[in-house]
mmCIF file of C-alpha atoms in Angstrom:
data_model
loop_
_atom_site.group_PDB
_atom_site.id
_atom_site.type_symbol
_atom_site.label_atom_id
_atom_site.label_comp_id
_atom_site.label_asym_id
_atom_site.label_seq_id
_atom_site.Cartn_x
_atom_site.Cartn_y
_atom_site.Cartn_z
ATOM 1 C CA MET A 1 196.038 64.593 183.047
ATOM 2 C CA ASN A 2 194.325 66.778 180.471
ATOM 3 C CA THR A 3 191.094 68.641 181.235
ATOM 4 C CA ASN A 4 188.934 66.282 179.165
ATOM 5 C CA THR A 5 190.143 63.196 181.055
ATOM 6 C CA LYS A 6 189.679 64.920 184.409
ATOM 7 C CA THR A 7 186.082 65.880 183.504
ATOM 8 C CA LYS A 8 185.265 62.302 182.494
ATOM 9 C CA ALA A 9 186.701 60.943 185.743
ATOM 10 C CA THR A 10 184.804 63.541 187.777
ATOM 11 C CA THR A 11 181.562 62.661 186.001
ATOM 12 C CA ALA A 12 182.086 58.907 186.231
ATOM 13 C CA TYR A 13 182.795 58.746 189.964
ATOM 14 C CA PRO A 14 179.270 59.621 191.185
ATOM 15 C CA LEU A 15 177.753 57.201 188.682
ATOM 16 C CA VAL A 16 180.037 54.406 189.864
ATOM 17 C CA ILE A 17 179.072 55.149 193.480
ATOM 18 C CA CYS A 18 175.379 55.035 192.465
ATOM 19 C CA GLY A 19 176.012 51.632 190.911
ATOM 20 C CA VAL A 20 177.706 50.408 194.083
ATOM 21 C CA PHE A 21 174.772 51.567 196.216
ATOM 22 C CA ALA A 22 172.303 50.021 193.756
ATOM 23 C CA ALA A 23 174.159 46.731 194.278
ATOM 24 C CA VAL A 24 173.868 47.251 198.044
ATOM 25 C CA MET A 25 170.117 47.725 197.525
ATOM 26 C CA VAL A 26 169.890 44.430 195.668
ATOM 27 C CA VAL A 27 171.691 42.510 198.390
ATOM 28 C CA CYS A 28 169.616 44.210 201.105
ATOM 29 C CA SER A 29 166.411 43.332 199.235
ATOM 30 C CA TRP A 30 167.387 39.691 198.945
ATOM 31 C CA ILE A 31 167.776 39.366 202.717
ATOM 32 C CA ALA A 32 164.076 38.952 203.472
ATOM 33 C CA ILE A 33 161.680 37.319 205.892
ATOM 34 C CA PRO A 34 158.290 36.644 204.265
ATOM 35 C CA LEU A 35 155.121 37.562 206.162
ATOM 36 C CA PRO A 36 151.561 36.263 205.605
ATOM 37 C CA SER A 37 150.505 39.683 204.238
ATOM 38 C CA GLY A 38 152.926 39.231 201.326
ATOM 39 C CA VAL A 39 154.973 42.270 202.388
ATOM 40 C CA PRO A 40 158.364 40.881 203.473
ATOM 41 C CA ILE A 41 160.644 42.232 206.154
ATOM 42 C CA ASN A 42 163.939 42.950 204.452
ATOM 43 C CA LEU A 43 166.944 45.230 204.662
ATOM 44 C CA ALA A 44 166.091 47.318 201.598
ATOM 45 C CA VAL A 45 165.036 50.308 203.705
ATOM 46 C CA LEU A 46 168.534 50.222 205.202
ATOM 47 C CA GLY A 47 169.960 50.387 201.670
ATOM 48 C CA VAL A 48 167.711 53.325 200.775
ATOM 49 C CA LEU A 49 168.662 55.240 203.915
ATOM 50 C CA LEU A 50 172.370 54.589 203.403
ATOM 51 C CA SER A 51 172.359 55.645 199.762
ATOM 52 C CA ALA A 52 170.328 58.791 200.360
ATOM 53 C CA GLY A 53 172.202 59.725 203.519
ATOM 54 C CA CYS A 54 175.603 59.294 201.875
ATOM 55 C CA LEU A 55 174.841 60.509 198.370
ATOM 56 C CA GLY A 56 172.290 63.264 198.923
ATOM 57 C CA PHE A 57 169.177 64.072 196.928
ATOM 58 C CA LYS A 58 170.438 63.803 193.346
ATOM 59 C CA TYR A 59 172.544 60.658 193.534
ATOM 60 C CA GLY A 60 170.579 58.961 196.318
ATOM 61 C CA THR A 61 167.402 59.265 194.254
ATOM 62 C CA LEU A 62 169.248 58.232 191.098
ATOM 63 C CA THR A 63 170.450 55.099 192.908
ATOM 64 C CA GLN A 64 166.855 54.124 193.687
ATOM 65 C CA LEU A 65 165.776 54.818 190.103
ATOM 66 C CA VAL A 66 168.572 52.542 188.856
ATOM 67 C CA TYR A 67 167.456 49.849 191.298
ATOM 68 C CA VAL A 68 163.824 50.108 190.147
ATOM 69 C CA LEU A 69 164.800 50.126 186.472
ATOM 70 C CA LEU A 70 166.912 46.995 186.956
ATOM 71 C CA GLY A 71 163.830 45.307 188.385
ATOM 72 C CA CYS A 72 161.593 46.676 185.617
ATOM 73 C CA VAL A 73 163.662 44.966 182.951
ATOM 74 C CA GLY A 74 163.200 41.681 184.783
ATOM 75 C CA LEU A 75 166.404 41.295 186.745
ATOM 76 C CA PRO A 76 165.709 39.533 190.063
ATOM 77 C CA VAL A 77 166.677 42.486 192.273
ATOM 78 C CA PHE A 78 163.560 42.712 194.460
ATOM 79 C CA ALA A 79 162.720 40.747 197.614
ATOM 80 C CA GLY A 80 162.408 37.020 197.021
ATOM 81 C CA PHE A 81 164.711 37.285 193.969
ATOM 82 C CA ASN A 82 161.825 38.747 191.951
ATOM 83 C CA GLY A 83 161.868 41.199 189.088
ATOM 84 C CA GLY A 84 159.589 42.555 186.397
ATOM 85 C CA LEU A 85 156.840 45.105 186.001
ATOM 86 C CA HIS A 86 154.304 42.748 187.580
ATOM 87 C CA VAL A 87 156.149 43.082 190.907
ATOM 88 C CA ILE A 88 156.025 46.871 190.776
ATOM 89 C CA ALA A 89 152.346 46.803 189.806
ATOM 90 C CA GLY A 90 151.599 44.317 192.605
ATOM 91 C CA PRO A 91 150.585 44.987 196.192
ATOM 92 C CA THR A 92 154.134 45.390 197.498
ATOM 93 C CA GLY A 93 155.285 47.613 194.640
ATOM 94 C CA GLY A 94 154.182 50.813 196.337
ATOM 95 C CA CYS A 95 156.081 50.586 199.576
ATOM 96 C CA ASP A 96 158.834 48.195 198.724
ATOM 97 C CA ILE A 97 159.802 49.713 195.432
ATOM 98 C CA VAL A 98 158.247 52.993 194.303
ATOM 99 C CA GLY A 99 158.166 54.312 197.878
ATOM 100 C CA TYR A 100 161.947 53.898 198.066
ATOM 101 C CA ILE A 101 162.375 56.636 195.465
ATOM 102 C CA LEU A 102 160.225 59.000 197.529
ATOM 103 C CA CYS A 103 162.075 58.047 200.718
ATOM 104 C CA ALA A 104 165.471 58.610 199.084
ATOM 105 C CA GLY A 105 164.404 62.009 197.800
ATOM 106 C CA ILE A 106 163.291 63.183 201.231
ATOM 107 C CA VAL A 107 166.270 61.771 203.121
ATOM 108 C CA GLY A 108 168.776 62.903 200.507
ATOM 109 C CA PHE A 109 167.369 66.432 200.349
ATOM 110 C CA ILE A 110 167.641 66.939 204.103
ATOM 111 C CA ALA A 111 170.873 64.969 204.561
ATOM 112 C CA SER A 112 172.715 67.035 201.967
ATOM 113 C CA ARG A 113 171.842 70.215 203.871
ATOM 114 C CA THR A 114 172.863 69.253 207.404
ATOM 115 C CA LYS A 115 175.701 67.647 209.314
ATOM 116 C CA SER A 116 173.578 67.097 212.419
ATOM 117 C CA PHE A 117 173.120 63.487 213.463
ATOM 118 C CA TRP A 118 169.652 64.178 214.887
ATOM 119 C CA ALA A 119 168.538 66.020 211.748
ATOM 120 C CA LEU A 120 169.683 62.981 209.782
ATOM 121 C CA VAL A 121 167.664 60.682 212.069
ATOM 122 C CA GLY A 122 164.645 62.978 211.652
ATOM 123 C CA ALA A 123 165.067 62.941 207.861
ATOM 124 C CA MET A 124 165.198 59.157 207.881
ATOM 125 C CA ILE A 125 162.080 58.907 210.037
ATOM 126 C CA LEU A 126 160.274 61.306 207.701
ATOM 127 C CA GLY A 127 161.437 59.367 204.632
ATOM 128 C CA VAL A 128 160.310 56.025 206.047
ATOM 129 C CA LEU A 129 156.938 57.528 207.055
ATOM 130 C CA ALA A 130 156.471 58.812 203.488
ATOM 131 C CA CYS A 131 157.333 55.342 202.194
ATOM 132 C CA TYR A 132 154.794 53.831 204.607
ATOM 133 C CA ALA A 133 152.094 56.290 203.550
ATOM 134 C CA PHE A 134 152.600 55.738 199.828
ATOM 135 C CA GLY A 135 152.960 51.980 200.165
ATOM 136 C CA THR A 136 149.976 51.557 202.481
ATOM 137 C CA LEU A 137 147.681 53.545 200.201
ATOM 138 C CA TRP A 138 148.900 51.483 197.223
ATOM 139 C CA TYR A 139 148.382 48.211 199.112
ATOM 140 C CA VAL A 140 144.911 49.219 200.382
ATOM 141 C CA HIS A 141 143.816 50.188 196.881
ATOM 142 C CA LEU A 142 145.058 47.014 195.196
ATOM 143 C CA MET A 143 143.919 44.632 197.926
ATOM 144 C CA GLY A 144 140.493 46.252 198.447
ATOM 145 C CA ILE A 145 140.897 46.454 202.227
ATOM 146 C CA THR A 146 140.387 49.198 204.775
ATOM 147 C CA PHE A 147 143.113 51.626 205.714
ATOM 148 C CA ALA A 148 143.201 50.200 209.252
ATOM 149 C CA VAL A 149 143.848 46.704 207.887
ATOM 150 C CA GLY A 150 146.490 48.144 205.576
ATOM 151 C CA LEU A 151 148.253 49.753 208.536
ATOM 152 C CA ALA A 152 148.085 46.493 210.453
ATOM 153 C CA GLN A 153 149.669 44.605 207.551
ATOM 154 C CA CYS A 154 152.040 47.183 206.041
ATOM 155 C CA VAL A 155 153.189 49.392 208.896
ATOM 156 C CA ILE A 156 152.748 48.016 212.413
ATOM 157 C CA PRO A 157 154.828 44.824 211.937
ATOM 158 C CA PHE A 158 157.692 46.848 210.463
ATOM 159 C CA LEU A 159 158.007 49.654 213.022
ATOM 160 C CA PRO A 160 160.536 48.014 215.369
ATOM 161 C CA PHE A 161 162.672 46.700 212.499
ATOM 162 C CA ASP A 162 162.668 50.020 210.673
ATOM 163 C CA ALA A 163 163.550 51.858 213.897
ATOM 164 C CA ILE A 164 166.649 49.664 214.140
ATOM 165 C CA LYS A 165 167.432 50.255 210.449
ATOM 166 C CA ILE A 166 167.116 54.030 210.931
ATOM 167 C CA ALA A 167 169.453 53.998 213.927
ATOM 168 C CA LEU A 168 171.985 51.795 212.137
ATOM 169 C CA ALA A 169 171.830 53.810 208.909
ATOM 170 C CA ALA A 170 172.243 57.123 210.728
ATOM 171 C CA LEU A 171 175.257 55.817 212.619
ATOM 172 C CA LEU A 172 176.841 54.396 209.444
ATOM 173 C CA VAL A 173 176.193 57.543 207.404
ATOM 174 C CA GLN A 174 177.623 59.729 210.176
ATOM 175 C CA ARG A 175 180.698 57.516 210.363
ATOM 176 C CA LEU A 176 181.177 57.507 206.581
ATOM 177 C CA ARG A 177 180.894 61.294 206.574
ATOM 178 C CA GLN A 178 183.589 61.564 209.252
ATOM 179 C CA THR A 179 185.996 59.318 207.337
ATOM 180 C CA ASN A 180 185.342 61.076 204.004
ATOM 181 C CA LEU A 181 185.133 57.732 202.209
ATOM 182 C CA ILE A 182 182.385 59.003 199.927
ATOM 183 C CA LYS A 183 182.941 62.423 198.395
ATOM 184 C CA LEU A 184 180.529 63.774 195.818
#
């Protein structure tokens, strides 16, 4: 294999892995339970935590950007098989979509610097809290409601589900790290 071919293969691998995790995000987003507030319970946070925990800051964040861009161009990648800029600009766009980029950045930054399971769990908690904060402020602003109502609709119902997602994601990431299935 000449040097040029090896460089192309080395460059392509992380991008292919980002594409695979973006596809995981799509599937996780489609598995959703609608709530009266309009903010669905879905597995997308699990996809964010897995991609950031496995891929680190650069590629975990890139995966979320790819996911958001796919939705921006109208592909039905978001919860409820929705896509388009109107979804991102809507009430759930902050937490469910834009907040994922922030979450991935935080989790990926910390995850790429530690092998500790508990540090990974802490990073995931911090990332989800940042997603909650950004999404709740977005939702409160667009819906014209109080912050307390926003918390009641955008955070409180999701806490037990996201705790389970954090535990599952941390266990899966730790296991994937041990098996060396994903090397970047």
